[in-house]
CSV table of C-alpha atoms (C1' of nucleotides) in Angstrom, one decimal:
chain,number,residue,atom,x,y,z
A,1,UNK,CA,0.1,0.0,0.0
A,2,UNK,CA,1.2,3.3,-0.9
A,3,UNK,CA,1.5,6.3,1.4
A,4,UNK,CA,-1.8,8.2,0.6
A,5,UNK,CA,-3.9,5.1,0.9
A,6,UNK,CA,-2.2,4.6,4.2
A,7,UNK,CA,-3.1,7.9,4.8
A,8,UNK,CA,-6.9,7.7,3.9
A,9,UNK,CA,-7.0,4.5,5.8
A,10,UNK,CA,-6.1,6.5,8.9
A,11,UNK,CA,-8.6,9.2,8.4
A,12,UNK,CA,-11.1,6.6,7.1
A,13,UNK,CA,-10.9,5.0,10.4
A,14,UNK,CA,-11.4,7.9,12.3
A,15,UNK,CA,-14.3,9.4,10.2
A,16,UNK,CA,-17.1,7.3,12.2
A,17,UNK,CA,-19.0,8.4,14.9
A,18,UNK,CA,-18.4,5.5,17.2
A,19,UNK,CA,-14.8,4.8,16.2
A,20,UNK,CA,-14.3,9.0,16.9
A,21,UNK,CA,-15.7,8.0,20.1
A,22,UNK,CA,-13.9,5.2,21.0
A,23,UNK,CA,-10.3,7.1,20.1
A,24,UNK,CA,-11.6,10.0,22.4
A,25,UNK,CA,-12.3,7.4,25.6
A,26,UNK,CA,-8.9,6.4,24.8
A,27,UNK,CA,-7.1,9.9,25.0
A,28,UNK,CA,-7.1,9.4,28.6
A,29,UNK,CA,-5.1,6.3,28.9
A,30,UNK,CA,-5.7,2.6,28.3
A,31,UNK,CA,-8.7,0.8,28.4
A,32,UNK,CA,-10.2,-3.0,28.1
A,33,UNK,CA,-12.9,-3.5,25.8
A,34,UNK,CA,-15.2,-4.2,28.5
A,35,UNK,CA,-14.7,-0.4,29.8
A,36,UNK,CA,-15.1,0.8,26.2
A,37,UNK,CA,-18.5,-1.2,26.2
A,38,UNK,CA,-19.9,0.3,29.3
A,39,UNK,CA,-21.8,3.4,28.1
A,40,UNK,CA,-21.7,2.6,24.5
A,41,UNK,CA,-25.2,2.0,22.8
A,42,UNK,CA,-24.4,-1.0,20.3
A,43,UNK,CA,-23.6,-4.6,20.3
A,44,UNK,CA,-20.0,-6.1,21.7
A,45,UNK,CA,-19.7,-7.5,18.2
A,46,UNK,CA,-20.1,-4.1,16.6
A,47,UNK,CA,-17.8,-2.7,19.0
A,48,UNK,CA,-15.4,-5.5,18.3
A,49,UNK,CA,-15.1,-4.7,14.4
A,50,UNK,CA,-14.7,-1.1,15.0
A,51,UNK,CA,-11.7,-2.0,17.2
A,52,UNK,CA,-10.5,-4.2,14.3
A,53,UNK,CA,-10.5,-1.3,12.1
A,54,UNK,CA,-8.7,1.3,14.5
A,55,UNK,CA,-6.0,-1.5,14.9
A,56,UNK,CA,-5.5,-2.3,11.3
A,57,UNK,CA,-5.2,1.8,10.6
A,58,UNK,CA,-2.3,1.7,13.4
A,59,UNK,CA,-4.4,4.2,15.3
A,60,UNK,CA,-4.5,1.7,18.3
A,61,UNK,CA,-2.7,-1.2,19.9
A,62,UNK,CA,-4.2,-4.4,21.4
A,63,UNK,CA,-2.7,-6.0,24.4
A,64,UNK,CA,-4.2,-9.1,25.8
A,65,UNK,CA,-4.1,-9.8,29.5
A,66,UNK,CA,-5.9,-12.9,30.6
A,67,UNK,CA,-9.5,-12.8,29.5
A,68,UNK,CA,-9.3,-8.8,28.6
A,69,UNK,CA,-8.1,-7.3,26.1
A,70,UNK,CA,-6.9,-3.6,26.1
A,71,UNK,CA,-6.7,-0.9,23.9
A,72,UNK,CA,-4.6,2.1,23.6
A,73,UNK,CA,-3.8,5.0,21.3
A,74,UNK,CA,-0.3,4.2,19.5
A,75,UNK,CA,1.0,7.2,18.9
A,76,UNK,CA,1.0,10.6,20.4
A,77,UNK,CA,0.7,12.1,16.6
A,78,UNK,CA,-3.0,10.7,17.0
A,79,UNK,CA,-3.9,12.8,19.9
A,80,UNK,CA,-2.7,15.8,17.8
A,81,UNK,CA,-4.6,14.7,15.2
A,82,UNK,CA,-8.0,14.7,17.4
A,83,UNK,CA,-6.8,17.9,18.9
A,84,UNK,CA,-6.6,19.8,15.6
A,85,UNK,CA,-10.0,18.2,14.3
A,86,UNK,CA,-11.6,19.6,17.4
A,87,UNK,CA,-9.6,23.2,17.2
A,88,UNK,CA,-11.1,23.2,13.5
A,89,UNK,CA,-14.7,22.9,14.8
A,90,UNK,CA,-14.2,25.0,17.5
A,91,UNK,CA,-13.4,27.8,15.0
A,92,UNK,CA,-16.1,27.1,12.5
A,93,UNK,CA,-18.6,27.6,15.4
A,94,UNK,CA,-16.9,30.5,16.5
A,95,UNK,CA,-17.4,32.3,13.2
A,96,UNK,CA,-21.2,31.1,12.9
A,97,UNK,CA,-22.2,32.8,16.1
A,98,UNK,CA,-19.9,35.9,14.7
A,99,UNK,CA,-22.0,35.9,11.8
A,100,UNK,CA,-25.0,35.4,13.6
A,101,UNK,CA,-24.7,38.4,15.7
A,102,UNK,CA,-23.5,41.0,12.8
A,103,UNK,CA,-26.7,40.0,11.0
B,1,UNK,CA,-25.2,19.5,13.9
B,2,UNK,CA,-23.1,18.9,17.2
B,3,UNK,CA,-19.5,18.7,17.7
B,4,UNK,CA,-18.8,15.6,17.3
B,5,UNK,CA,-20.7,14.9,14.0
B,6,UNK,CA,-19.1,18.1,12.4
B,7,UNK,CA,-15.5,16.4,13.1
B,8,UNK,CA,-16.4,13.2,11.6
B,9,UNK,CA,-17.8,15.2,8.8
B,10,UNK,CA,-14.3,16.7,8.2
B,11,UNK,CA,-12.4,13.4,8.6
B,12,UNK,CA,-15.0,11.7,6.4
B,13,UNK,CA,-14.1,14.4,3.5
B,14,UNK,CA,-10.6,13.8,3.5
B,15,UNK,CA,-11.0,10.1,4.1
B,16,UNK,CA,-11.1,9.9,-0.1
B,17,UNK,CA,-8.2,9.2,-2.1
B,18,UNK,CA,-9.3,11.9,-4.9
B,19,UNK,CA,-10.4,14.8,-2.1
B,20,UNK,CA,-6.9,13.9,-0.1
B,21,UNK,CA,-5.3,14.6,-3.5
B,22,UNK,CA,-7.3,17.9,-4.2
B,23,UNK,CA,-6.5,19.1,-1.2
B,24,UNK,CA,-2.8,18.4,-1.1
B,25,UNK,CA,-2.7,20.2,-4.3
B,26,UNK,CA,-4.1,23.4,-2.9
B,27,UNK,CA,-1.6,23.5,0.1
B,28,UNK,CA,0.7,25.2,-2.1
B,29,UNK,CA,-1.8,27.9,-3.0
B,30,UNK,CA,-5.3,28.7,-4.4
B,31,UNK,CA,-6.2,26.7,-7.8
B,32,UNK,CA,-8.9,27.2,-10.3
B,33,UNK,CA,-11.4,24.2,-11.1
B,34,UNK,CA,-9.7,24.1,-14.6
B,35,UNK,CA,-6.2,23.5,-12.8
B,36,UNK,CA,-7.5,21.0,-10.1
B,37,UNK,CA,-8.9,19.5,-13.3
B,38,UNK,CA,-5.7,19.1,-15.0
B,39,UNK,CA,-3.7,15.8,-13.8
B,40,UNK,CA,-6.7,13.8,-12.6
B,41,UNK,CA,-8.2,11.2,-14.0
B,42,UNK,CA,-11.9,11.3,-13.1
B,43,UNK,CA,-14.4,13.2,-14.8
B,44,UNK,CA,-15.0,17.2,-14.6
B,45,UNK,CA,-18.5,16.2,-12.6
B,46,UNK,CA,-16.7,14.1,-10.6
B,47,UNK,CA,-14.3,16.6,-9.3
B,48,UNK,CA,-17.0,19.2,-8.9
B,49,UNK,CA,-18.8,16.6,-6.4
B,50,UNK,CA,-15.8,16.1,-4.8
B,51,UNK,CA,-15.3,20.0,-4.4
B,52,UNK,CA,-18.9,20.5,-2.8
B,53,UNK,CA,-18.3,18.0,0.0
B,54,UNK,CA,-14.9,19.7,0.8
B,55,UNK,CA,-16.4,23.1,0.5
B,56,UNK,CA,-19.7,21.6,3.0
B,57,UNK,CA,-17.2,20.3,5.4
B,58,UNK,CA,-15.6,24.1,5.3
B,59,UNK,CA,-12.2,22.8,4.4
B,60,UNK,CA,-12.1,24.5,0.9
B,61,UNK,CA,-13.3,27.9,0.3
B,62,UNK,CA,-14.4,29.0,-3.4
B,63,UNK,CA,-14.3,32.3,-4.7
B,64,UNK,CA,-16.0,33.2,-8.5
B,65,UNK,CA,-14.1,34.9,-10.6
B,66,UNK,CA,-15.9,35.5,-14.3
B,67,UNK,CA,-16.1,31.9,-15.9
B,68,UNK,CA,-13.5,30.7,-13.1
B,69,UNK,CA,-14.2,29.3,-10.0
B,70,UNK,CA,-11.0,29.5,-7.7
B,71,UNK,CA,-10.4,27.1,-4.3
B,72,UNK,CA,-8.4,27.3,-1.6
B,73,UNK,CA,-7.9,25.7,1.8
B,74,UNK,CA,-9.9,27.7,4.4
B,75,UNK,CA,-7.6,27.4,7.6
B,76,UNK,CA,-4.3,26.8,8.7
B,77,UNK,CA,-5.3,24.0,10.9
B,78,UNK,CA,-6.3,21.9,7.9
B,79,UNK,CA,-2.8,22.1,6.5
B,80,UNK,CA,-1.6,21.1,10.3
B,81,UNK,CA,-3.7,18.1,9.9
B,82,UNK,CA,-2.5,17.1,6.5
B,83,UNK,CA,0.7,17.2,8.0
B,84,UNK,CA,0.2,15.1,11.0
B,85,UNK,CA,-1.5,12.4,9.1
B,86,UNK,CA,1.3,12.1,6.7
B,87,UNK,CA,4.1,12.1,9.9
B,88,UNK,CA,2.1,9.2,11.4
B,89,UNK,CA,2.2,7.4,8.3
B,90,UNK,CA,6.1,8.0,7.7
B,91,UNK,CA,6.6,6.7,11.7
B,92,UNK,CA,4.4,3.5,10.4
B,93,UNK,CA,6.7,3.0,7.5
B,94,UNK,CA,9.9,3.5,9.6
B,95,UNK,CA,8.7,1.0,12.5
B,96,UNK,CA,7.9,-1.5,9.5
B,97,UNK,CA,11.5,-1.2,7.8
B,98,UNK,CA,12.8,-1.7,11.6
B,99,UNK,CA,11.0,-4.6,12.1
B,100,UNK,CA,12.1,-6.2,8.9
B,101,UNK,CA,15.5,-5.5,9.5
B,102,UNK,CA,15.6,-6.9,12.9
B,103,UNK,CA,14.2,-10.4,11.8
C,1,DT,C1',-29.4,37.5,-29.0
C,2,DT,C1',-26.8,33.2,-29.8
C,3,DA,C1',-22.4,30.1,-29.2
C,4,DG,C1',-19.3,28.9,-26.5
C,5,DT,C1',-17.0,27.7,-22.1
C,6,DA,C1',-16.0,26.9,-16.9
C,7,DT,C1',-18.4,24.8,-13.4
C,8,DA,C1',-22.4,22.4,-10.7
C,9,DT,C1',-26.0,19.3,-10.3
C,10,DT,C1',-29.3,15.5,-11.1
C,11,DA,C1',-30.2,10.3,-11.6
C,12,DG,C1',-28.9,5.9,-10.8
C,13,DA,C1',-26.5,1.6,-11.2
C,14,DA,C1',-22.5,-0.5,-9.0
C,15,DT,C1',-19.9,-0.6,-4.8
C,16,DA,C1',-18.5,-0.4,-0.3
C,17,DT,C1',-19.8,0.3,4.8
C,18,DT,C1',-22.9,-0.4,8.6
C,19,DG,C1',-25.2,-3.1,12.4
C,20,DT,C1',-27.2,-7.3,14.2
C,21,DA,C1',-27.4,-12.3,15.2
C,22,DA,C1',-25.1,-16.1,15.4
C,23,DT,C1',-20.9,-18.6,16.1
C,24,DA,C1',-16.3,-19.2,17.1
C,25,DT,C1',-12.0,-18.5,20.0
C,26,DA,C1',-9.2,-18.0,23.8
C,27,DC,C1',-8.5,-17.8,28.4
C,28,DT,C1',-9.8,-19.2,33.4
C,29,DT,C1',-11.3,-21.7,37.3
C,30,DA,C1',-14.0,-25.5,39.6
D,1,DT,C1',-12.1,-32.0,31.8
D,2,DA,C1',-16.4,-28.7,31.4
D,3,DA,C1',-18.3,-24.6,32.2
D,4,DG,C1',-18.2,-19.9,32.4
D,5,DT,C1',-16.5,-15.3,31.1
D,6,DA,C1',-14.5,-12.0,27.4
D,7,DT,C1',-13.6,-10.9,23.1
D,8,DA,C1',-13.5,-11.9,18.0
D,9,DT,C1',-15.3,-13.2,13.4
D,10,DT,C1',-18.6,-14.6,10.0
D,11,DA,C1',-22.8,-13.8,7.1
D,12,DC,C1',-26.1,-10.8,5.2
D,13,DA,C1',-29.7,-7.5,4.8
D,14,DA,C1',-29.9,-2.4,5.4
D,15,DT,C1',-27.8,1.7,4.1
D,16,DA,C1',-24.5,5.4,2.5
D,17,DT,C1',-20.8,6.4,-1.3
D,18,DT,C1',-19.0,6.3,-5.5
D,19,DC,C1',-18.5,7.7,-10.7
D,20,DT,C1',-20.5,8.5,-14.8
D,21,DA,C1',-23.7,10.2,-18.4
D,22,DA,C1',-26.8,13.6,-19.2
D,23,DT,C1',-28.3,18.1,-18.0
D,24,DA,C1',-28.2,22.7,-15.9
D,25,DT,C1',-26.4,26.9,-14.6
D,26,DA,C1',-23.4,31.4,-14.9
D,27,DC,C1',-20.6,34.0,-17.6
D,28,DT,C1',-18.4,36.0,-21.6
D,29,DA,C1',-17.6,37.3,-26.3
D,30,DA,C1',-19.4,37.8,-31.1
DNA sequence: TTAGTATATTAGAATATTGTAATATACTTA
DNA sequence: TAAGTATATTACAATATTCTAATATACTAA
């Protein structure tokens, strides 16, 4: 796979509400699947499928520990990426409210 | 739309080989549709559809100038986002080659 | 006004992604 | 060993995305 496709794979993996939610939960640190499953509204198998996509995109790493499987964010850059996307949206919202005030 | 969905919209817009290519072309500066269309292998209508998605995700801005329509990257953060994704992939590749050398 | 040029939109078939239910695997403990 | 628990995989129907071809719009120039 070439670099462009690898980049698309990362972006695609993050471009889903459930998966973005999972990654954001992991910003604070490692969690096992059971913890990720807690306040989430979809099935266990679905969560597992999303985790696989995030693993294969090299966004998360998996560590087995007995019955449990722990997931964590693989690199600092992924965290930075999330923050930048958040910043872009914050700016958008700021612009929108500014426009509304001026009219 | 809430913040999470806006973030997903941005990531989704970038998560396509053609659209990522378009945005990368625009990293160097503004281009009109005709210039974007040059060494690209798909139809004009398809390019136009991709540009619409990038516009609606607030990634690009459009400026009309007579017959031409110019596109440019809306914010510095988008540029940063692209660089970070590139960095993640570079690191991945470095790790892969390291593993291969060690085995 | 008419013709030409650049870009956008629409419709629809082909393809990809999604979520659920059922099943499988892997580990632990009795 | 068998039963139980946590997680992963598979199959598939439902939904979303993609690209192309055809058509529409918007501007310019004759």
